CSV table of C-alpha atoms and ligand atoms in Angstrom, one decimal:
chain,number,residue,atom,x,y,z
A,22,MET,CA,17.9,-50.1,9.8
A,23,ALA,CA,14.3,-51.5,9.7
A,24,ASP,CA,13.5,-49.4,12.7
A,25,VAL,CA,14.8,-46.3,11.0
A,26,ARG,CA,12.6,-46.9,8.1
A,27,ALA,CA,9.6,-47.6,10.3
A,28,GLU,CA,10.3,-44.3,12.2
A,29,ARG,CA,10.5,-42.4,8.9
A,30,ILE,CA,7.2,-43.7,7.7
A,31,ALA,CA,5.6,-43.0,11.1
A,32,GLN,CA,6.8,-39.4,10.8
A,33,PHE,CA,5.6,-39.1,7.2
A,34,VAL,CA,2.1,-40.2,8.1
A,35,SER,CA,1.8,-38.3,11.4
A,36,PRO,CA,0.6,-35.0,9.9
A,37,LEU,CA,-2.1,-36.8,7.9
A,38,ARG,CA,-3.8,-38.3,11.0
A,39,VAL,CA,-6.8,-36.8,12.6
A,40,ARG,CA,-6.1,-36.6,16.3
A,41,PRO,CA,-9.0,-38.3,18.1
A,42,GLY,CA,-11.1,-35.8,19.8
A,43,THR,CA,-10.2,-32.8,17.6
A,44,GLU,CA,-12.6,-30.7,15.7
A,45,VAL,CA,-11.9,-30.8,11.9
A,46,ARG,CA,-13.0,-28.0,9.6
A,47,LEU,CA,-12.5,-28.5,5.9
A,48,PRO,CA,-11.1,-27.0,3.8
A,49,ASP,CA,-9.0,-25.0,6.3
A,50,ASP,CA,-7.4,-27.7,8.4
A,51,PHE,CA,-6.0,-29.9,5.6
A,52,ASP,CA,-4.4,-28.6,2.4
A,53,PRO,CA,-5.2,-30.8,-0.6
A,54,ALA,CA,-2.0,-29.6,-2.3
A,55,TYR,CA,0.4,-30.5,0.6
A,56,LYS,CA,3.3,-32.6,-0.6
A,57,ALA,CA,5.5,-32.9,2.5
A,58,GLY,CA,8.4,-31.0,0.8
A,59,ILE,CA,8.9,-33.6,-2.0
A,60,SER,CA,9.4,-31.2,-4.8
A,61,LYS,CA,9.7,-33.5,-7.8
A,62,LYS,CA,7.1,-36.1,-8.9
A,63,LYS,CA,10.0,-38.3,-9.9
A,64,ASP,CA,11.2,-38.6,-6.4
A,65,GLY,CA,7.7,-39.3,-5.1
A,66,VAL,CA,7.2,-42.0,-7.6
A,67,GLU,CA,10.5,-43.6,-6.6
A,68,LEU,CA,9.4,-43.5,-3.0
A,69,LEU,CA,6.1,-45.1,-4.0
A,70,ARG,CA,8.0,-48.0,-5.7
A,71,GLY,CA,9.8,-48.7,-2.4
A,72,GLY,CA,6.5,-48.6,-0.5
A,73,ILE,CA,4.9,-51.0,-2.9
A,74,GLU,CA,7.8,-53.4,-2.4
A,75,LEU,CA,7.5,-53.2,1.3
A,76,LEU,CA,3.8,-53.6,1.2
A,77,ALA,CA,4.2,-56.8,-0.9
A,78,ASP,CA,6.6,-58.3,1.7
A,79,TYR,CA,4.2,-57.4,4.6
A,80,GLN,CA,1.3,-58.7,2.8
A,81,GLN,CA,2.9,-62.0,2.2
A,82,ARG,CA,3.6,-62.3,6.0
A,83,LEU,CA,0.0,-61.2,6.8
A,84,ALA,CA,-1.4,-63.9,4.5
A,85,ALA,CA,0.9,-66.6,6.2
A,86,GLN,CA,-0.3,-65.9,9.7
A,87,ASP,CA,-4.0,-66.5,10.5
A,88,VAL,CA,-4.7,-63.9,13.2
A,89,TYR,CA,-4.9,-60.5,11.8
A,90,GLY,CA,-6.8,-59.0,8.8
A,91,VAL,CA,-6.8,-55.4,7.5
A,92,LEU,CA,-9.8,-53.4,6.3
A,93,VAL,CA,-8.9,-50.2,4.2
A,94,CYS,CA,-11.8,-47.7,3.8
A,95,LEU,CA,-11.5,-45.3,0.9
A,96,GLN,CA,-13.7,-42.3,0.9
A,97,ALA,CA,-13.5,-39.3,-1.5
A,98,LEU,CA,-15.6,-37.0,-3.6
A,99,ASP,CA,-16.1,-37.8,-7.2
A,100,ALA,CA,-12.8,-37.7,-9.1
A,101,GLY,CA,-10.9,-37.9,-5.9
A,102,GLY,CA,-8.7,-40.8,-7.2
A,103,LYS,CA,-10.0,-43.9,-5.4
A,104,ASP,CA,-9.8,-46.2,-8.3
A,105,GLY,CA,-6.2,-45.1,-9.3
A,106,THR,CA,-5.1,-45.3,-5.7
A,107,ILE,CA,-6.3,-48.9,-5.4
A,108,ARG,CA,-4.7,-49.9,-8.8
A,109,HIS,CA,-1.3,-48.4,-8.0
A,110,VAL,CA,-0.9,-49.0,-4.3
A,111,MET,CA,-1.9,-52.7,-4.6
A,112,SER,CA,0.0,-53.3,-7.8
A,113,GLY,CA,2.7,-55.3,-6.1
A,114,VAL,CA,0.6,-57.5,-3.9
A,115,ASN,CA,-0.6,-61.1,-4.5
A,116,PRO,CA,-4.2,-60.8,-5.6
A,117,GLN,CA,-5.1,-63.9,-3.6
A,118,GLY,CA,-4.7,-61.9,-0.4
A,119,VAL,CA,-6.7,-58.9,-1.4
A,120,ARG,CA,-10.4,-58.4,-1.9
A,121,VAL,CA,-12.0,-55.2,-3.1
A,122,ALA,CA,-15.7,-54.2,-2.6
A,123,SER,CA,-17.3,-51.2,-4.2
A,124,PHE,CA,-20.4,-49.8,-2.7
A,125,LYS,CA,-23.1,-48.1,-4.8
A,126,VAL,CA,-26.7,-47.0,-4.3
A,127,PRO,CA,-28.1,-49.9,-2.0
A,128,SER,CA,-30.3,-52.5,-3.5
A,129,GLU,CA,-33.8,-53.4,-2.4
A,130,GLU,CA,-32.3,-56.5,-0.6
A,131,GLU,CA,-29.8,-54.3,1.2
A,132,LEU,CA,-32.4,-51.8,2.2
A,133,ASP,CA,-34.3,-54.7,3.8
A,134,HIS,CA,-31.5,-55.0,6.3
A,135,ASP,CA,-29.8,-52.8,8.9
A,136,TYR,CA,-27.5,-50.3,7.4
A,137,LEU,CA,-24.2,-52.0,8.3
A,138,TRP,CA,-25.3,-55.4,7.0
A,139,ARG,CA,-24.0,-55.0,3.4
A,140,TYR,CA,-20.6,-53.8,4.7
A,141,SER,CA,-20.2,-56.7,7.1
A,142,ARG,CA,-20.8,-59.2,4.3
A,143,HIS,CA,-17.6,-57.9,2.5
A,144,LEU,CA,-15.3,-57.9,5.5
A,145,PRO,CA,-11.8,-59.4,4.9
A,146,ARG,CA,-10.8,-62.7,6.4
A,147,ARG,CA,-7.8,-63.2,8.7
A,148,GLY,CA,-4.7,-62.8,6.6
A,149,GLU,CA,-6.5,-60.6,4.0
A,150,ILE,CA,-6.4,-57.0,3.1
A,151,GLY,CA,-10.0,-55.9,2.3
A,152,ILE,CA,-10.5,-52.6,0.5
A,153,PHE,CA,-13.8,-50.8,0.6
A,154,ASN,CA,-14.1,-48.5,-2.4
A,155,ARG,CA,-16.6,-46.3,-0.6
A,156,SER,CA,-17.6,-47.7,2.7
A,157,HIS,CA,-20.0,-47.6,5.6
A,158,TYR,CA,-19.1,-43.9,5.8
A,159,GLU,CA,-21.5,-43.3,2.9
A,160,GLU,CA,-24.2,-43.8,5.6
A,161,VAL,CA,-23.2,-40.5,7.2
A,162,LEU,CA,-22.2,-38.7,3.9
A,163,VAL,CA,-24.4,-39.1,0.9
A,164,VAL,CA,-27.2,-40.3,3.1
A,165,ARG,CA,-26.8,-37.1,5.2
A,166,VAL,CA,-26.5,-34.7,2.3
A,167,HIS,CA,-29.5,-36.3,0.5
A,168,PRO,CA,-32.0,-37.3,3.2
A,169,GLU,CA,-34.3,-39.0,0.7
A,170,ASN,CA,-31.7,-41.9,1.1
A,171,LEU,CA,-32.5,-42.1,4.8
A,172,ARG,CA,-36.2,-42.3,4.0
A,173,ARG,CA,-35.6,-45.3,1.7
A,174,GLN,CA,-34.0,-47.2,4.6
A,175,LYS,CA,-37.3,-48.2,6.2
A,176,LEU,CA,-36.2,-47.2,9.7
A,177,PRO,CA,-38.5,-47.2,12.7
A,178,GLY,CA,-39.6,-43.6,13.6
A,179,ALA,CA,-37.3,-43.5,16.7
A,180,ALA,CA,-34.2,-44.2,14.5
A,181,ARG,CA,-35.0,-41.4,12.1
A,182,GLY,CA,-34.9,-38.5,14.6
A,183,PRO,CA,-32.5,-35.5,14.5
A,184,ASP,CA,-29.9,-37.4,16.6
A,185,VAL,CA,-29.6,-40.1,13.8
A,186,TRP,CA,-26.0,-38.9,12.8
A,187,GLU,CA,-24.7,-38.8,16.3
A,188,ARG,CA,-26.0,-42.2,16.8
A,189,ARG,CA,-24.6,-43.6,13.6
A,190,TYR,CA,-21.2,-42.1,14.5
A,191,ARG,CA,-21.3,-44.0,17.8
A,192,GLU,CA,-22.5,-47.2,16.2
A,193,ILE,CA,-19.8,-47.0,13.6
A,194,ASN,CA,-17.1,-46.4,16.2
A,195,ASP,CA,-18.4,-49.3,18.2
A,196,TRP,CA,-18.4,-51.6,15.2
A,197,GLU,CA,-14.8,-50.7,14.4
A,198,ARG,CA,-13.8,-51.2,17.9
A,199,TYR,CA,-15.4,-54.6,17.8
A,200,LEU,CA,-13.5,-55.5,14.6
A,201,THR,CA,-10.2,-54.1,16.0
A,202,ASP,CA,-10.6,-56.1,19.2
A,203,ASN,CA,-11.1,-59.2,17.2
A,204,GLY,CA,-8.1,-58.9,15.1
A,205,PHE,CA,-9.2,-56.7,12.2
A,206,ARG,CA,-7.4,-53.3,11.8
A,207,VAL,CA,-9.4,-50.6,10.2
A,208,VAL,CA,-7.5,-48.1,8.1
A,209,LYS,CA,-9.5,-45.1,7.0
A,210,LEU,CA,-8.3,-42.9,4.1
A,211,PHE,CA,-10.1,-39.7,3.0
A,212,LEU,CA,-8.8,-38.5,-0.3
A,213,ASN,CA,-9.0,-34.7,0.1
A,214,LEU,CA,-9.5,-33.0,-3.2
A,215,SER,CA,-9.8,-29.3,-3.9
A,216,LYS,CA,-12.9,-27.9,-5.7
A,217,GLU,CA,-10.6,-26.5,-8.5
A,218,GLU,CA,-8.9,-29.8,-9.1
A,219,GLN,CA,-12.2,-31.6,-9.2
A,220,ARG,CA,-13.2,-29.1,-12.0
A,221,VAL,CA,-10.0,-29.8,-13.9
A,222,ARG,CA,-10.6,-33.6,-13.6
A,223,PHE,CA,-14.2,-33.4,-14.7
A,224,LEU,CA,-13.2,-31.3,-17.7
A,225,LYS,CA,-10.6,-34.0,-18.7
A,226,ARG,CA,-13.3,-36.7,-18.3
A,227,ILE,CA,-15.4,-34.8,-20.8
A,228,ASP,CA,-12.6,-33.9,-23.2
A,229,VAL,CA,-10.8,-37.3,-23.4
A,230,PRO,CA,-13.0,-39.8,-25.1
A,231,GLU,CA,-11.4,-42.8,-23.2
A,232,ARG,CA,-12.4,-41.1,-20.0
A,233,ASN,CA,-16.0,-40.3,-20.9
A,234,TRP,CA,-17.3,-43.4,-19.3
A,235,LYS,CA,-16.0,-42.1,-16.0
A,236,PHE,CA,-18.2,-39.0,-16.1
A,237,SER,CA,-21.8,-38.9,-15.1
A,238,PRO,CA,-24.0,-35.8,-15.1
A,239,ALA,CA,-24.9,-36.8,-11.5
A,240,ASP,CA,-21.3,-35.9,-10.6
A,241,VAL,CA,-22.0,-32.3,-11.4
A,242,ARG,CA,-25.1,-32.3,-9.4
A,243,GLU,CA,-23.1,-33.6,-6.4
A,244,ARG,CA,-20.5,-30.9,-7.0
A,245,ALA,CA,-23.2,-28.3,-6.6
A,246,ARG,CA,-23.5,-29.6,-3.0
A,247,TRP,CA,-19.8,-29.1,-2.4
A,248,ASP,CA,-20.2,-27.1,0.8
A,249,ASP,CA,-22.6,-29.6,2.3
A,250,TYR,CA,-20.2,-32.4,1.6
A,251,GLN,CA,-17.3,-30.5,3.2
A,252,ARG,CA,-19.5,-30.0,6.3
A,253,ALA,CA,-20.5,-33.7,6.4
A,254,PHE,CA,-16.9,-34.8,5.9
A,255,SER,CA,-15.7,-32.4,8.6
A,256,GLN,CA,-18.2,-33.8,11.2
A,257,MET,CA,-17.5,-37.3,10.2
A,258,LEU,CA,-13.7,-36.9,10.6
A,259,SER,CA,-14.2,-35.1,14.0
A,260,ALA,CA,-16.6,-37.8,15.4
A,261,THR,CA,-15.1,-41.0,14.1
A,262,SER,CA,-11.3,-40.6,14.3
A,263,THR,CA,-10.6,-42.9,17.2
A,264,GLU,CA,-7.6,-44.3,19.0
A,265,TRP,CA,-8.4,-47.7,17.5
A,266,ALA,CA,-9.3,-46.5,14.0
A,267,PRO,CA,-8.0,-43.0,13.2
A,268,TRP,CA,-8.7,-41.2,10.0
A,269,TYR,CA,-6.0,-40.1,7.6
A,270,VAL,CA,-6.6,-37.2,5.4
A,271,ILE,CA,-4.7,-37.7,2.2
A,272,PRO,CA,-3.9,-34.7,0.1
A,273,ALA,CA,-5.3,-35.6,-3.3
A,274,ASP,CA,-4.6,-32.8,-5.7
A,275,ARG,CA,-1.5,-34.6,-6.9
A,276,LYS,CA,-2.3,-38.2,-7.7
A,277,TRP,CA,1.3,-39.4,-7.2
A,278,PHE,CA,1.4,-37.9,-3.8
A,279,ALA,CA,-2.0,-39.3,-2.7
A,280,ARG,CA,-0.8,-42.8,-3.8
A,281,LEU,CA,2.4,-42.5,-1.9
A,282,CYS,CA,0.5,-41.4,1.2
A,283,ALA,CA,-2.0,-44.2,1.0
A,284,ALA,CA,0.8,-46.8,0.6
A,285,ALA,CA,2.6,-45.2,3.6
A,286,VAL,CA,-0.3,-45.4,5.9
A,287,LEU,CA,-1.0,-49.0,4.9
A,288,VAL,CA,2.6,-50.0,5.5
A,289,HIS,CA,2.6,-48.1,8.8
A,290,THR,CA,-0.3,-50.2,9.9
A,291,LEU,CA,1.3,-53.5,8.8
A,292,ILE,CA,4.5,-52.6,10.5
A,293,ASP,CA,2.5,-52.1,13.7
A,294,ILE,CA,0.8,-55.4,13.3
A,295,ASP,CA,4.2,-57.0,12.5
A,296,PRO,CA,2.8,-60.2,11.1
A,297,GLN,CA,5.2,-63.2,11.4
A,298,TYR,CA,5.5,-66.4,9.4
A,299,PRO,CA,4.1,-69.3,11.6
A,300,GLN,CA,6.9,-71.2,13.5
A,301,VAL,CA,6.7,-75.0,13.4
A,302,SER,CA,7.4,-77.0,16.6
A,303,GLU,CA,10.6,-78.9,17.3
A,304,GLN,CA,8.7,-82.2,16.8
A,305,THR,CA,7.5,-81.0,13.3
A,306,ARG,CA,11.0,-79.9,12.4
A,307,ARG,CA,12.4,-83.3,13.3
A,308,GLU,CA,9.7,-85.0,11.2
A,309,LEU,CA,10.4,-82.6,8.3
A,310,ALA,CA,14.2,-83.6,8.6
A,311,GLU,CA,13.2,-87.3,8.3
A,312,ILE,CA,10.9,-86.8,5.3
A,313,ARG,CA,13.7,-84.7,3.7
A,314,LYS,CA,16.2,-87.6,4.0
A,315,ASP,CA,13.7,-90.0,2.2
A,316,LEU,CA,12.9,-87.4,-0.5
A,317,ALA,CA,16.5,-86.6,-1.2
A,318,GLY,CA,17.3,-90.4,-1.5
A,319,PRO,CA,20.4,-91.9,-3.0
A,320,GLU,CA,20.1,-89.7,-6.1
A,321,GLU,CA,21.1,-86.6,-4.2
A,322,LYS,CA,24.0,-88.3,-2.6
A,323,THR,CA,25.2,-89.5,-6.1
A,324,LYS,CA,24.7,-86.0,-7.6
A,325,LYS,CA,26.7,-84.5,-4.8
A,326,LYS,CA,29.5,-87.0,-5.2
A,327,ASN,CA,29.7,-86.5,-9.0
A,328,LYS,CA,29.8,-82.7,-8.5
A,329,ASN,CA,32.7,-83.1,-6.0
A,330,ASP,CA,34.5,-85.4,-8.4
A,331,LYS,CA,34.1,-83.0,-11.2
A,332,ASN,CA,35.4,-80.1,-9.1
A,333,LYS,CA,38.4,-82.1,-8.1
A,334,LYS,CA,39.2,-83.0,-11.7
A,335,ASN,CA,38.9,-79.3,-12.8
A,336,LYS,CA,41.5,-78.3,-10.2
A,337,PRO,CA,44.9,-77.8,-11.6
B,27,LIG,P1,-19.4,-44.6,-8.1
B,27,LIG,O1,-18.6,-44.9,-7.0
B,27,LIG,O2,-19.0,-43.4,-8.9
B,27,LIG,O3,-19.7,-45.8,-9.1
B,27,LIG,O4,-20.9,-44.2,-7.6
B,27,LIG,C1,-21.6,-44.9,-6.7
B,27,LIG,C2,-22.7,-44.0,-6.2
B,27,LIG,O5,-23.4,-44.7,-5.1
B,27,LIG,C3,-22.3,-42.7,-5.6
B,27,LIG,O6,-23.0,-41.6,-6.1
B,27,LIG,C4,-22.5,-42.9,-4.1
B,27,LIG,O7,-22.9,-41.7,-3.5
B,27,LIG,C5,-23.7,-43.8,-4.1
B,27,LIG,N1,-23.9,-44.6,-2.9
B,27,LIG,C6,-23.0,-45.3,-2.2
B,27,LIG,N2,-23.4,-45.7,-1.0
B,27,LIG,C7,-24.6,-45.3,-0.9
B,27,LIG,C8,-25.6,-45.4,0.1
B,27,LIG,N3,-25.4,-46.1,1.2
B,27,LIG,N4,-26.8,-44.7,-0.1
B,27,LIG,C9,-27.0,-44.0,-1.2
B,27,LIG,N5,-26.1,-43.9,-2.2
B,27,LIG,C10,-24.9,-44.5,-2.0
B,28,LIG,MG1,-18.8,-41.7,-9.9
């Protein structure tokens, strides 16, 4: 039964995965409106509920063992739904086992270090799920689309040449390989939004007063660079989807479907890790049995006896 479910989840996430070594071209290769034949939102929401329960169970087991950790990297264009995905997908898990880090424009201190430094400071511990709301991939996205960001990074001349992006892809792949080899799985989700749906969401952020705070005029300036971002995302997906840390392209035009996909990919990864509650040794088990006897004491015996007597009395 459990295997059937694991197989179903594997099949569900398979079309979202970027096969390592393939060349991705957005927007042609992945449809932001794909919904895997689930016609009703109600059905999707129901499936998500099941996914969240599964996730809670696996997270508990992950937290109990002390070997593996999981890093989830969330990337999207503005209004892609990163915040809502985190809020919904993680709604069932124990907050003690999760840490979220959001990455903004780097500070002076961060610029005084190598570009991966600030990301490595927020990596999860063993047993934890770490979520990067934006991630080290900004270093080949916003930094690439706006080269002034690269100029601020104080790099030596040789590290600023035209091969900088190819080199960063390699360095990022190596870093993720290193993390994976040492027990940390890297789950990479790109929330793939259409230009039209972004327009609709921006309008809502302007029209609904409670959403005004989410809108920044800078978002519209970024939207003007839409094609440059699609190109940067395409090259990033092609170069950094690896056997050890593949990218998943999440159709993001429907929020409920994006959340379902994100939960499914995360559960799929946890099923693969298959974290187990630690087993105690025979010796410890014997010690526990001894301690239990003491703790239970004469009271438990008396209680049991009273209960038996009562049961006997009540019998006709
Ligand atoms: P938000 O996620 O809406 O709060 O915005 C954070 C902003 O920080 C976005 O405009 C990102 O593009 C920007 N940002 C994140 N990482 C970097 C980076 N490494 N270099 C420059 N800008 C960045
Ligand atoms: Mg923003």
